[in-house]
């Protein structure tokens, strides 16, 4: 990876030994940050991290490790947004197979503002650029989390602001983005 990793952290492709730590970061985010917890139709990959990210050569899970503990994650899946809950036109614009979707870009609160998310996203984009068949990089995020909207606006182009549609229900402020390849 060509990115400079923040001092005291290791950024790497996840291994089976990282799965429990990565799952903890993801579940902590769902419960403590998002406030709605684990939702099976949205979070199946968290139950099967190995099958989703480690066993598919076009998928990726990156982790940031500090003092032997996974403190941040970023995933790549060859899947566009699903309709529903997302609008049909969005699913058609980002078809599965040729779309690399960035997912699970989560950093534990006490490790934020150190460049970890940027390092992980840059490494994921490098992986996507070097993986045959990808034409687009797509993501959506809940911009209710402090710093999230500013971060993604600095790295990506807004495609659709779904805050007024309520596509994920009350309290979920979803904005969709694309990152140029």
PDB file of C-alpha atoms in Angstrom:
ATOM      1  CA  UNK A   1       0.000   0.000   0.000  1.00  0.00           C
ATOM      2  CA  UNK A   2       1.400   3.352  -1.010  1.00  0.00           C
ATOM      3  CA  UNK A   3      -0.384   5.397   1.670  1.00  0.00           C
ATOM      4  CA  UNK A   4       1.392   6.728   4.725  1.00  0.00           C
ATOM      5  CA  UNK A   5      -0.042   4.917   7.710  1.00  0.00           C
ATOM      6  CA  UNK A   6      -0.537   7.040  10.815  1.00  0.00           C
ATOM      7  CA  UNK A   7       2.113   6.467  13.491  1.00  0.00           C
ATOM      8  CA  UNK A   8       1.299   3.636  15.860  1.00  0.00           C
ATOM      9  CA  UNK A   9      -1.110   1.891  13.471  1.00  0.00           C
ATOM     10  CA  UNK A  10      -0.816  -0.957  11.009  1.00  0.00           C
ATOM     11  CA  UNK A  11      -3.148  -1.048   8.009  1.00  0.00           C
ATOM     12  CA  UNK A  12      -3.473  -4.425   6.324  1.00  0.00           C
ATOM     13  CA  UNK A  13      -5.688  -6.837   4.447  1.00  0.00           C
ATOM     14  CA  UNK A  14      -7.771  -8.613   7.052  1.00  0.00           C
ATOM     15  CA  UNK A  15      -6.924 -12.194   7.939  1.00  0.00           C
ATOM     16  CA  UNK A  16      -9.082 -14.774   9.709  1.00  0.00           C
ATOM     17  CA  UNK A  17      -7.428 -13.652  12.955  1.00  0.00           C
ATOM     18  CA  UNK A  18      -8.866 -10.129  12.417  1.00  0.00           C
ATOM     19  CA  UNK A  19     -12.487 -11.204  11.884  1.00  0.00           C
ATOM     20  CA  UNK A  20     -13.685 -10.950  15.497  1.00  0.00           C
ATOM     21  CA  UNK A  21     -12.078  -7.527  15.968  1.00  0.00           C
ATOM     22  CA  UNK A  22     -13.489  -6.234  12.688  1.00  0.00           C
ATOM     23  CA  UNK A  23     -16.954  -7.529  13.592  1.00  0.00           C
ATOM     24  CA  UNK A  24     -16.704  -5.753  16.967  1.00  0.00           C
ATOM     25  CA  UNK A  25     -15.867  -2.423  15.279  1.00  0.00           C
ATOM     26  CA  UNK A  26     -18.820  -2.859  12.897  1.00  0.00           C
ATOM     27  CA  UNK A  27     -21.327  -3.849  15.577  1.00  0.00           C
ATOM     28  CA  UNK A  28     -20.147  -1.057  17.893  1.00  0.00           C
ATOM     29  CA  UNK A  29     -20.797   1.367  15.045  1.00  0.00           C
ATOM     30  CA  UNK A  30     -24.314   0.025  14.401  1.00  0.00           C
ATOM     31  CA  UNK A  31     -25.296   0.172  18.071  1.00  0.00           C
ATOM     32  CA  UNK A  32     -23.323   3.123  19.466  1.00  0.00           C
ATOM     33  CA  UNK A  33     -23.042   5.457  16.477  1.00  0.00           C
ATOM     34  CA  UNK A  34     -26.071   4.698  14.318  1.00  0.00           C
ATOM     35  CA  UNK A  35     -28.313   3.824  17.255  1.00  0.00           C
ATOM     36  CA  UNK A  36     -30.345   1.180  15.438  1.00  0.00           C
ATOM     37  CA  UNK A  37     -28.175  -1.902  15.960  1.00  0.00           C
ATOM     38  CA  UNK A  38     -27.767  -4.924  13.737  1.00  0.00           C
ATOM     39  CA  UNK A  39     -30.279  -5.066  10.845  1.00  0.00           C
ATOM     40  CA  UNK A  40     -30.103  -8.460   9.068  1.00  0.00           C
ATOM     41  CA  UNK A  41     -31.160  -7.203   5.621  1.00  0.00           C
ATOM     42  CA  UNK A  42     -28.430  -4.517   5.705  1.00  0.00           C
ATOM     43  CA  UNK A  43     -25.653  -6.241   7.637  1.00  0.00           C
ATOM     44  CA  UNK A  44     -25.446  -9.896   6.486  1.00  0.00           C
ATOM     45  CA  UNK A  45     -21.767  -9.436   5.643  1.00  0.00           C
ATOM     46  CA  UNK A  46     -20.972  -8.818   9.312  1.00  0.00           C
ATOM     47  CA  UNK A  47     -22.107 -12.330  10.227  1.00  0.00           C
ATOM     48  CA  UNK A  48     -20.102 -13.892   7.379  1.00  0.00           C
ATOM     49  CA  UNK A  49     -17.028 -11.674   7.131  1.00  0.00           C
ATOM     50  CA  UNK A  50     -14.881 -14.547   5.881  1.00  0.00           C
ATOM     51  CA  UNK A  51     -17.271 -15.589   3.130  1.00  0.00           C
ATOM     52  CA  UNK A  52     -18.018 -12.027   2.106  1.00  0.00           C
ATOM     53  CA  UNK A  53     -14.585 -10.421   2.155  1.00  0.00           C
ATOM     54  CA  UNK A  54     -11.836 -12.998   2.603  1.00  0.00           C
ATOM     55  CA  UNK A  55     -12.997 -15.745   0.217  1.00  0.00           C
ATOM     56  CA  UNK A  56     -13.812 -13.606  -2.839  1.00  0.00           C
ATOM     57  CA  UNK A  57     -10.785 -12.255  -4.758  1.00  0.00           C
ATOM     58  CA  UNK A  58     -12.782  -9.217  -5.958  1.00  0.00           C
ATOM     59  CA  UNK A  59     -13.753  -8.300  -2.401  1.00  0.00           C
ATOM     60  CA  UNK A  60     -11.576  -6.853   0.318  1.00  0.00           C
ATOM     61  CA  UNK A  61     -11.611  -6.076   4.006  1.00  0.00           C
ATOM     62  CA  UNK A  62      -8.935  -3.760   5.330  1.00  0.00           C
ATOM     63  CA  UNK A  63      -8.293  -3.229   9.017  1.00  0.00           C
ATOM     64  CA  UNK A  64      -6.292  -0.737  11.031  1.00  0.00           C
ATOM     65  CA  UNK A  65      -4.667  -2.245  14.094  1.00  0.00           C
ATOM     66  CA  UNK A  66      -3.377  -0.380  17.161  1.00  0.00           C
ATOM     67  CA  UNK A  67      -1.680  -2.219  20.038  1.00  0.00           C
ATOM     68  CA  UNK A  68      -2.886  -5.545  18.617  1.00  0.00           C
ATOM     69  CA  UNK A  69      -6.532  -4.466  18.424  1.00  0.00           C
ATOM     70  CA  UNK A  70      -8.616  -3.806  15.293  1.00  0.00           C
ATOM     71  CA  UNK A  71      -9.779  -0.181  15.573  1.00  0.00           C
ATOM     72  CA  UNK A  72     -10.989   0.593  12.024  1.00  0.00           C
ATOM     73  CA  UNK A  73     -12.356  -1.191   8.960  1.00  0.00           C
ATOM     74  CA  UNK A  74     -13.063  -0.605   5.282  1.00  0.00           C
ATOM     75  CA  UNK A  75     -14.594  -3.093   2.867  1.00  0.00           C
ATOM     76  CA  UNK A  76     -15.022  -3.471  -0.883  1.00  0.00           C
ATOM     77  CA  UNK A  77     -17.793  -5.546  -2.471  1.00  0.00           C
ATOM     78  CA  UNK A  78     -18.693  -6.018  -6.130  1.00  0.00           C
ATOM     79  CA  UNK A  79     -22.241  -4.960  -5.550  1.00  0.00           C
ATOM     80  CA  UNK A  80     -24.181  -1.828  -6.337  1.00  0.00           C
ATOM     81  CA  UNK A  81     -26.965  -0.400  -4.197  1.00  0.00           C
ATOM     82  CA  UNK A  82     -30.109  -2.496  -3.794  1.00  0.00           C
ATOM     83  CA  UNK A  83     -33.558  -1.384  -4.925  1.00  0.00           C
ATOM     84  CA  UNK A  84     -35.393  -1.130  -2.595  1.00  0.00           C
ATOM     85  CA  UNK A  85     -34.584   0.646  -0.311  1.00  0.00           C
ATOM     86  CA  UNK A  86     -32.575   2.777  -2.747  1.00  0.00           C
ATOM     87  CA  UNK A  87     -34.181   4.325  -5.846  1.00  0.00           C
ATOM     88  CA  UNK A  88     -34.302   2.147  -8.963  1.00  0.00           C
ATOM     89  CA  UNK A  89     -32.331   4.699 -11.010  1.00  0.00           C
ATOM     90  CA  UNK A  90     -29.478   4.503  -8.504  1.00  0.00           C
ATOM     91  CA  UNK A  91     -29.341   0.691  -8.668  1.00  0.00           C
ATOM     92  CA  UNK A  92     -29.318   0.904 -12.474  1.00  0.00           C
ATOM     93  CA  UNK A  93     -26.530   3.506 -12.487  1.00  0.00           C
ATOM     94  CA  UNK A  94     -24.317   1.295 -10.267  1.00  0.00           C
ATOM     95  CA  UNK A  95     -24.814  -2.307 -11.429  1.00  0.00           C
ATOM     96  CA  UNK A  96     -23.462  -5.184  -9.403  1.00  0.00           C
ATOM     97  CA  UNK A  97     -20.367  -6.775 -10.880  1.00  0.00           C
ATOM     98  CA  UNK A  98     -18.863  -3.646 -12.434  1.00  0.00           C
ATOM     99  CA  UNK A  99     -19.451  -1.454  -9.383  1.00  0.00           C
ATOM    100  CA  UNK A 100     -17.074  -1.567  -6.446  1.00  0.00           C
ATOM    101  CA  UNK A 101     -18.997  -0.501  -3.382  1.00  0.00           C
ATOM    102  CA  UNK A 102     -17.043   0.871  -0.432  1.00  0.00           C
ATOM    103  CA  UNK A 103     -18.613  -0.348   2.788  1.00  0.00           C
ATOM    104  CA  UNK A 104     -17.951  -0.476   6.523  1.00  0.00           C
ATOM    105  CA  UNK A 105     -15.646   2.560   6.617  1.00  0.00           C
ATOM    106  CA  UNK A 106     -15.675   2.733  10.399  1.00  0.00           C
ATOM    107  CA  UNK A 107     -13.132   4.124  12.855  1.00  0.00           C
ATOM    108  CA  UNK A 108     -13.636   3.806  16.594  1.00  0.00           C
ATOM    109  CA  UNK A 109     -14.266   7.289  18.041  1.00  0.00           C
ATOM    110  CA  UNK A 110     -11.075   7.402  20.127  1.00  0.00           C
ATOM    111  CA  UNK A 111      -8.980   6.746  16.986  1.00  0.00           C
ATOM    112  CA  UNK A 112     -10.561   9.358  14.714  1.00  0.00           C
ATOM    113  CA  UNK A 113      -8.901  12.482  13.283  1.00  0.00           C
ATOM    114  CA  UNK A 114      -5.604  10.655  12.698  1.00  0.00           C
ATOM    115  CA  UNK A 115      -5.940   9.883   8.995  1.00  0.00           C
ATOM    116  CA  UNK A 116      -7.053   6.276   9.347  1.00  0.00           C
ATOM    117  CA  UNK A 117     -10.213   6.568   7.249  1.00  0.00           C
ATOM    118  CA  UNK A 118      -8.324   8.369   4.476  1.00  0.00           C
ATOM    119  CA  UNK A 119      -5.549   5.743   4.550  1.00  0.00           C
ATOM    120  CA  UNK A 120      -8.048   2.878   4.426  1.00  0.00           C
ATOM    121  CA  UNK A 121     -10.126   4.445   1.643  1.00  0.00           C
ATOM    122  CA  UNK A 122      -7.015   5.210  -0.428  1.00  0.00           C
ATOM    123  CA  UNK A 123      -5.844   1.599  -0.028  1.00  0.00           C
ATOM    124  CA  UNK A 124      -9.293   0.314  -0.986  1.00  0.00           C
ATOM    125  CA  UNK A 125      -9.317   2.544  -4.089  1.00  0.00           C
ATOM    126  CA  UNK A 126      -5.866   1.190  -5.043  1.00  0.00           C
ATOM    127  CA  UNK A 127      -7.240  -2.352  -4.731  1.00  0.00           C
ATOM    128  CA  UNK A 128     -10.258  -1.451  -6.896  1.00  0.00           C
ATOM    129  CA  UNK A 129      -8.062   0.175  -9.571  1.00  0.00           C
ATOM    130  CA  UNK A 130      -5.953  -2.989  -9.749  1.00  0.00           C
ATOM    131  CA  UNK A 131      -8.878  -5.443  -9.794  1.00  0.00           C
ATOM    132  CA  UNK A 132     -10.169  -6.271 -13.292  1.00  0.00           C
ATOM    133  CA  UNK A 133     -13.803  -5.583 -14.085  1.00  0.00           C
ATOM    134  CA  UNK A 134     -14.524  -2.596 -11.890  1.00  0.00           C
ATOM    135  CA  UNK A 135     -15.739   0.545 -13.674  1.00  0.00           C
ATOM    136  CA  UNK A 136     -17.226   2.614 -10.833  1.00  0.00           C
ATOM    137  CA  UNK A 137     -16.706   3.219  -7.108  1.00  0.00           C
ATOM    138  CA  UNK A 138     -19.913   3.842  -5.169  1.00  0.00           C
ATOM    139  CA  UNK A 139     -20.757   4.328  -1.499  1.00  0.00           C
ATOM    140  CA  UNK A 140     -23.503   5.624   0.716  1.00  0.00           C
ATOM    141  CA  UNK A 141     -23.178   6.875   4.228  1.00  0.00           C
ATOM    142  CA  UNK A 142     -25.147   8.084   7.216  1.00  0.00           C
ATOM    143  CA  UNK A 143     -24.069  11.709   7.519  1.00  0.00           C
ATOM    144  CA  UNK A 144     -25.475  12.032  11.052  1.00  0.00           C
ATOM    145  CA  UNK A 145     -22.103  10.870  12.377  1.00  0.00           C
ATOM    146  CA  UNK A 146     -19.877  13.858  13.160  1.00  0.00           C
ATOM    147  CA  UNK A 147     -17.271  14.484  10.466  1.00  0.00           C
ATOM    148  CA  UNK A 148     -18.696  11.914   8.028  1.00  0.00           C
ATOM    149  CA  UNK A 149     -20.230  14.306   5.523  1.00  0.00           C
ATOM    150  CA  UNK A 150     -17.166  16.579   5.372  1.00  0.00           C
ATOM    151  CA  UNK A 151     -14.869  13.568   4.975  1.00  0.00           C
ATOM    152  CA  UNK A 152     -16.805  12.096   2.041  1.00  0.00           C
ATOM    153  CA  UNK A 153     -17.272  15.467   0.357  1.00  0.00           C
ATOM    154  CA  UNK A 154     -13.472  15.838   0.409  1.00  0.00           C
ATOM    155  CA  UNK A 155     -12.974  12.424  -1.246  1.00  0.00           C
ATOM    156  CA  UNK A 156     -16.024  11.834  -3.415  1.00  0.00           C
ATOM    157  CA  UNK A 157     -18.750  13.425  -5.527  1.00  0.00           C
ATOM    158  CA  UNK A 158     -22.335  13.487  -4.278  1.00  0.00           C
ATOM    159  CA  UNK A 159     -24.746  11.586  -6.491  1.00  0.00           C
ATOM    160  CA  UNK A 160     -27.933  11.726  -4.443  1.00  0.00           C
ATOM    161  CA  UNK A 161     -28.911  13.215  -1.091  1.00  0.00           C
ATOM    162  CA  UNK A 162     -31.586  10.910   0.285  1.00  0.00           C
ATOM    163  CA  UNK A 163     -32.129  12.741   3.577  1.00  0.00           C
ATOM    164  CA  UNK A 164     -35.531  13.949   2.410  1.00  0.00           C
ATOM    165  CA  UNK A 165     -36.701  10.546   1.130  1.00  0.00           C
ATOM    166  CA  UNK A 166     -36.374   8.575   4.361  1.00  0.00           C
ATOM    167  CA  UNK A 167     -35.188   5.514   2.410  1.00  0.00           C
ATOM    168  CA  UNK A 168     -33.753   3.872   5.537  1.00  0.00           C
ATOM    169  CA  UNK A 169     -36.343   5.175   7.980  1.00  0.00           C
ATOM    170  CA  UNK A 170     -36.373   7.945  10.573  1.00  0.00           C
ATOM    171  CA  UNK A 171     -33.050   9.190  11.874  1.00  0.00           C
ATOM    172  CA  UNK A 172     -30.901   7.778   9.052  1.00  0.00           C
ATOM    173  CA  UNK A 173     -29.437  10.580   6.953  1.00  0.00           C
ATOM    174  CA  UNK A 174     -28.204   8.797   3.819  1.00  0.00           C
ATOM    175  CA  UNK A 175     -26.138  10.486   1.123  1.00  0.00           C
ATOM    176  CA  UNK A 176     -24.844   8.564  -1.916  1.00  0.00           C
ATOM    177  CA  UNK A 177     -21.407   9.266  -3.415  1.00  0.00           C
ATOM    178  CA  UNK A 178     -19.137   8.213  -6.256  1.00  0.00           C
ATOM    179  CA  UNK A 179     -15.336   8.255  -6.224  1.00  0.00           C
ATOM    180  CA  UNK A 180     -13.604   8.762  -9.557  1.00  0.00           C
ATOM    181  CA  UNK A 181     -11.444   5.832 -10.636  1.00  0.00           C
TER     182      UNK A 181
END
